[in-house]
PDB file of C-alpha atoms in Angstrom:
ATOM      1  CA  MET A   1     -12.657  -7.964  10.056  1.00  0.00           C
ATOM      2  CA  ASN A   2     -14.632  -4.760   9.822  1.00  0.00           C
ATOM      3  CA  LYS A   3     -17.859  -4.817   7.767  1.00  0.00           C
ATOM      4  CA  THR A   4     -17.891  -1.123   6.857  1.00  0.00           C
ATOM      5  CA  ARG A   5     -15.353   0.042   4.278  1.00  0.00           C
ATOM      6  CA  PRO A   6     -14.072   3.614   3.947  1.00  0.00           C
ATOM      7  CA  TYR A   7     -16.116   5.656   1.528  1.00  0.00           C
ATOM      8  CA  ILE A   8     -16.606   9.134   0.134  1.00  0.00           C
ATOM      9  CA  ILE A   9     -19.664  11.142   1.183  1.00  0.00           C
ATOM     10  CA  LYS A  10     -20.402  13.211  -1.898  1.00  0.00           C
ATOM     11  CA  GLY A  11     -20.847  16.917  -1.516  1.00  0.00           C
ATOM     12  CA  GLY A  12     -22.485  19.293  -3.894  1.00  0.00           C
ATOM     13  CA  ASP A  13     -22.972  22.916  -4.700  1.00  0.00           C
ATOM     14  CA  TYR A  14     -25.568  25.303  -5.991  1.00  0.00           C
ATOM     15  CA  THR A  15     -24.978  28.679  -7.599  1.00  0.00           C
ATOM     16  CA  ASP A  16     -27.411  31.450  -8.462  1.00  0.00           C
ATOM     17  CA  GLU A  17     -27.337  35.253  -8.640  1.00  0.00           C
ATOM     18  CA  ARG A  18     -26.937  35.468  -4.834  1.00  0.00           C
ATOM     19  CA  GLY A  19     -23.741  33.392  -4.723  1.00  0.00           C
ATOM     20  CA  GLN A  20     -22.674  29.813  -4.154  1.00  0.00           C
ATOM     21  CA  LEU A  21     -23.835  27.269  -1.591  1.00  0.00           C
ATOM     22  CA  GLU A  22     -21.661  24.218  -0.862  1.00  0.00           C
ATOM     23  CA  PHE A  23     -23.053  21.270   1.064  1.00  0.00           C
ATOM     24  CA  PHE A  24     -22.697  17.636   2.092  1.00  0.00           C
ATOM     25  CA  ASN A  25     -26.283  16.883   3.026  1.00  0.00           C
ATOM     26  CA  GLU A  26     -25.735  13.108   3.125  1.00  0.00           C
ATOM     27  CA  PHE A  27     -23.267  13.476   6.028  1.00  0.00           C
ATOM     28  CA  ASP A  28     -25.068  12.457   9.257  1.00  0.00           C
ATOM     29  CA  MET A  29     -23.280  14.494  11.924  1.00  0.00           C
ATOM     30  CA  SER A  30     -25.263  13.174  14.893  1.00  0.00           C
ATOM     31  CA  PRO A  31     -22.358  11.065  16.305  1.00  0.00           C
ATOM     32  CA  ILE A  32     -19.807  13.933  16.133  1.00  0.00           C
ATOM     33  CA  LYS A  33     -18.013  14.785  19.397  1.00  0.00           C
ATOM     34  CA  ARG A  34     -14.806  16.525  18.260  1.00  0.00           C
ATOM     35  CA  VAL A  35     -13.547  18.624  15.357  1.00  0.00           C
ATOM     36  CA  TYR A  36     -10.019  19.849  14.665  1.00  0.00           C
ATOM     37  CA  PHE A  37      -7.714  20.925  11.833  1.00  0.00           C
ATOM     38  CA  THR A  38      -4.235  19.789  10.877  1.00  0.00           C
ATOM     39  CA  THR A  39      -2.050  21.746   8.469  1.00  0.00           C
ATOM     40  CA  HIS A  40       0.817  20.064   6.658  1.00  0.00           C
ATOM     41  CA  CYS A  41       3.466  22.637   5.753  1.00  0.00           C
ATOM     42  CA  ASP A  42       5.692  20.130   3.967  1.00  0.00           C
ATOM     43  CA  ILE A  43       4.880  17.555   1.269  1.00  0.00           C
ATOM     44  CA  GLU A  44       7.653  15.221   2.525  1.00  0.00           C
ATOM     45  CA  VAL A  45       6.093  14.638   5.965  1.00  0.00           C
ATOM     46  CA  VAL A  46       3.831  11.594   6.309  1.00  0.00           C
ATOM     47  CA  ARG A  47       1.563  11.117   9.333  1.00  0.00           C
ATOM     48  CA  ALA A  48       1.339   7.334   9.476  1.00  0.00           C
ATOM     49  CA  TRP A  49       0.251   4.665  10.594  1.00  0.00           C
ATOM     50  CA  GLN A  50      -2.274   5.355  13.306  1.00  0.00           C
ATOM     51  CA  GLY A  51      -5.849   4.272  13.795  1.00  0.00           C
ATOM     52  CA  HIS A  52      -8.662   3.147  16.034  1.00  0.00           C
ATOM     53  CA  THR A  53     -10.633   0.020  16.884  1.00  0.00           C
ATOM     54  CA  ILE A  54     -13.847   1.828  17.873  1.00  0.00           C
ATOM     55  CA  GLU A  55     -13.460   5.466  16.792  1.00  0.00           C
ATOM     56  CA  SER A  56     -14.648   6.708  13.404  1.00  0.00           C
ATOM     57  CA  ARG A  57     -13.028   9.610  11.596  1.00  0.00           C
ATOM     58  CA  TRP A  58     -14.136  11.855   8.773  1.00  0.00           C
ATOM     59  CA  PHE A  59     -11.675  13.890   6.680  1.00  0.00           C
ATOM     60  CA  ARG A  60     -12.545  16.996   4.657  1.00  0.00           C
ATOM     61  CA  CYS A  61      -9.751  18.790   2.829  1.00  0.00           C
ATOM     62  CA  VAL A  62     -10.296  22.538   3.224  1.00  0.00           C
ATOM     63  CA  ASN A  63      -7.114  23.725   1.504  1.00  0.00           C
ATOM     64  CA  GLY A  64      -4.814  22.013  -0.989  1.00  0.00           C
ATOM     65  CA  SER A  65      -4.922  18.236  -1.339  1.00  0.00           C
ATOM     66  CA  PHE A  66      -3.949  15.046   0.480  1.00  0.00           C
ATOM     67  CA  ASN A  67      -3.076  11.480  -0.336  1.00  0.00           C
ATOM     68  CA  VAL A  68      -4.772   9.273   2.279  1.00  0.00           C
ATOM     69  CA  LYS A  69      -3.869   5.588   2.510  1.00  0.00           C
ATOM     70  CA  LEU A  70      -5.922   3.258   4.701  1.00  0.00           C
ATOM     71  CA  VAL A  71      -5.323  -0.273   5.908  1.00  0.00           C
ATOM     72  CA  GLU A  72      -7.883  -2.459   7.672  1.00  0.00           C
ATOM     73  CA  ILE A  73      -6.073  -4.096  10.584  1.00  0.00           C
ATOM     74  CA  ASP A  74      -6.492  -7.856  10.971  1.00  0.00           C
ATOM     75  CA  ASN A  75      -4.782  -8.200  14.372  1.00  0.00           C
ATOM     76  CA  TRP A  76      -4.156  -5.077  16.481  1.00  0.00           C
ATOM     77  CA  GLU A  77      -1.397  -6.716  18.530  1.00  0.00           C
ATOM     78  CA  ASN A  78       0.467  -8.163  15.535  1.00  0.00           C
ATOM     79  CA  PRO A  79      -0.920  -6.978  12.186  1.00  0.00           C
ATOM     80  CA  SER A  80      -0.017  -8.794   9.000  1.00  0.00           C
ATOM     81  CA  LYS A  81       2.559  -7.028   6.838  1.00  0.00           C
ATOM     82  CA  LYS A  82       0.632  -7.941   3.665  1.00  0.00           C
ATOM     83  CA  LEU A  83      -2.626  -6.051   4.232  1.00  0.00           C
ATOM     84  CA  GLU A  84      -4.335  -4.258   1.335  1.00  0.00           C
ATOM     85  CA  LYS A  85      -3.896  -0.477   1.117  1.00  0.00           C
ATOM     86  CA  ILE A  86      -6.834   1.626  -0.034  1.00  0.00           C
ATOM     87  CA  THR A  87      -5.829   5.034  -1.420  1.00  0.00           C
ATOM     88  CA  PHE A  88      -7.925   8.184  -1.660  1.00  0.00           C
ATOM     89  CA  GLU A  89      -6.930  11.590  -2.953  1.00  0.00           C
ATOM     90  CA  ILE A  90      -8.969  14.335  -1.352  1.00  0.00           C
ATOM     91  CA  SER A  91      -8.846  17.950  -2.435  1.00  0.00           C
ATOM     92  CA  SER A  92     -10.293  21.291  -1.419  1.00  0.00           C
ATOM     93  CA  GLU A  93     -11.621  21.547  -4.978  1.00  0.00           C
ATOM     94  CA  SER A  94     -14.169  18.888  -4.011  1.00  0.00           C
ATOM     95  CA  ILE A  95     -16.782  19.208  -1.286  1.00  0.00           C
ATOM     96  CA  ASP A  96     -16.601  15.490  -0.471  1.00  0.00           C
ATOM     97  CA  VAL A  97     -15.933  13.994   2.972  1.00  0.00           C
ATOM     98  CA  LEU A  98     -13.930  10.773   3.446  1.00  0.00           C
ATOM     99  CA  HIS A  99     -15.416   8.459   6.100  1.00  0.00           C
ATOM    100  CA  ILE A 100     -12.980   6.139   7.884  1.00  0.00           C
ATOM    101  CA  PRO A 101     -14.804   3.556   9.991  1.00  0.00           C
ATOM    102  CA  PRO A 102     -13.283   1.913  13.066  1.00  0.00           C
ATOM    103  CA  GLY A 103     -10.741  -0.803  12.349  1.00  0.00           C
ATOM    104  CA  TYR A 104      -8.456   1.170  10.029  1.00  0.00           C
ATOM    105  CA  VAL A 105      -5.100   2.901  10.306  1.00  0.00           C
ATOM    106  CA  SER A 106      -4.264   5.857   8.106  1.00  0.00           C
ATOM    107  CA  SER A 107      -1.329   7.475   6.385  1.00  0.00           C
ATOM    108  CA  ILE A 108      -1.809  11.148   5.477  1.00  0.00           C
ATOM    109  CA  GLN A 109       0.498  13.127   3.211  1.00  0.00           C
ATOM    110  CA  SER A 110      -0.139  16.534   1.690  1.00  0.00           C
ATOM    111  CA  ILE A 111       0.320  16.836  -2.046  1.00  0.00           C
ATOM    112  CA  ILE A 112       0.526  20.646  -1.899  1.00  0.00           C
ATOM    113  CA  LYS A 113       2.425  22.607   0.768  1.00  0.00           C
ATOM    114  CA  PHE A 114       0.259  24.100   3.523  1.00  0.00           C
ATOM    115  CA  SER A 115      -2.660  21.779   2.826  1.00  0.00           C
ATOM    116  CA  LYS A 116      -5.245  21.839   5.616  1.00  0.00           C
ATOM    117  CA  LEU A 117      -7.387  18.922   6.742  1.00  0.00           C
ATOM    118  CA  LEU A 118     -10.566  19.080   8.817  1.00  0.00           C
ATOM    119  CA  VAL A 119     -10.674  15.986  11.059  1.00  0.00           C
ATOM    120  CA  ILE A 120     -13.942  14.943  12.695  1.00  0.00           C
ATOM    121  CA  SER A 121     -14.294  12.250  15.372  1.00  0.00           C
ATOM    122  CA  ASP A 122     -17.139  10.499  17.147  1.00  0.00           C
ATOM    123  CA  TYR A 123     -15.276  10.406  20.499  1.00  0.00           C
ATOM    124  CA  LYS A 124     -14.099  13.236  22.731  1.00  0.00           C
ATOM    125  CA  LEU A 125     -10.376  13.459  23.403  1.00  0.00           C
ATOM    126  CA  GLY A 126      -9.370  11.269  26.355  1.00  0.00           C
ATOM    127  CA  THR A 127     -12.685   9.431  26.782  1.00  0.00           C
ATOM    128  CA  VAL A 128     -11.383   6.116  25.415  1.00  0.00           C
ATOM    129  CA  CYS A 129      -7.948   4.534  25.087  1.00  0.00           C
ATOM    130  CA  ASP A 130      -8.167   3.658  21.395  1.00  0.00           C
ATOM    131  CA  ASP A 131      -5.010   4.999  19.733  1.00  0.00           C
ATOM    132  CA  TYR A 132      -2.837   2.535  17.839  1.00  0.00           C
ATOM    133  CA  LYS A 133       0.376   3.533  16.077  1.00  0.00           C
ATOM    134  CA  TYR A 134       2.629   1.424  13.882  1.00  0.00           C
ATOM    135  CA  PRO A 135       5.982   2.081  12.205  1.00  0.00           C
TER     136      PRO A 135
END
């Protein structure tokens, strides 16, 4: 099993007479290779269950909010049906970033129509064959 668990990287903000600064200074972006956005126009659609054995992902909600469920996979060829689900709610009202280490599959569902998610990966598209999808 994976030793690193998913966790929130706390963001922060600072406001003075010049305006507002939002930041997530604790987010080490040195391994980042790819960045993209996904917009969920419908709250009924669920993007599930897909994940990676070696690729890490980071999620930052930039508009609206999402319910993100994660499951650590015990056997990639035949996962147990009784694995623990970890649930996070991420929102554009927070500056936090959700880190998903390798070894997890995710389920992503918007809570508000037209929610937008920034997805960050530590592998370029097509450089490894590491996509796993389950019903």
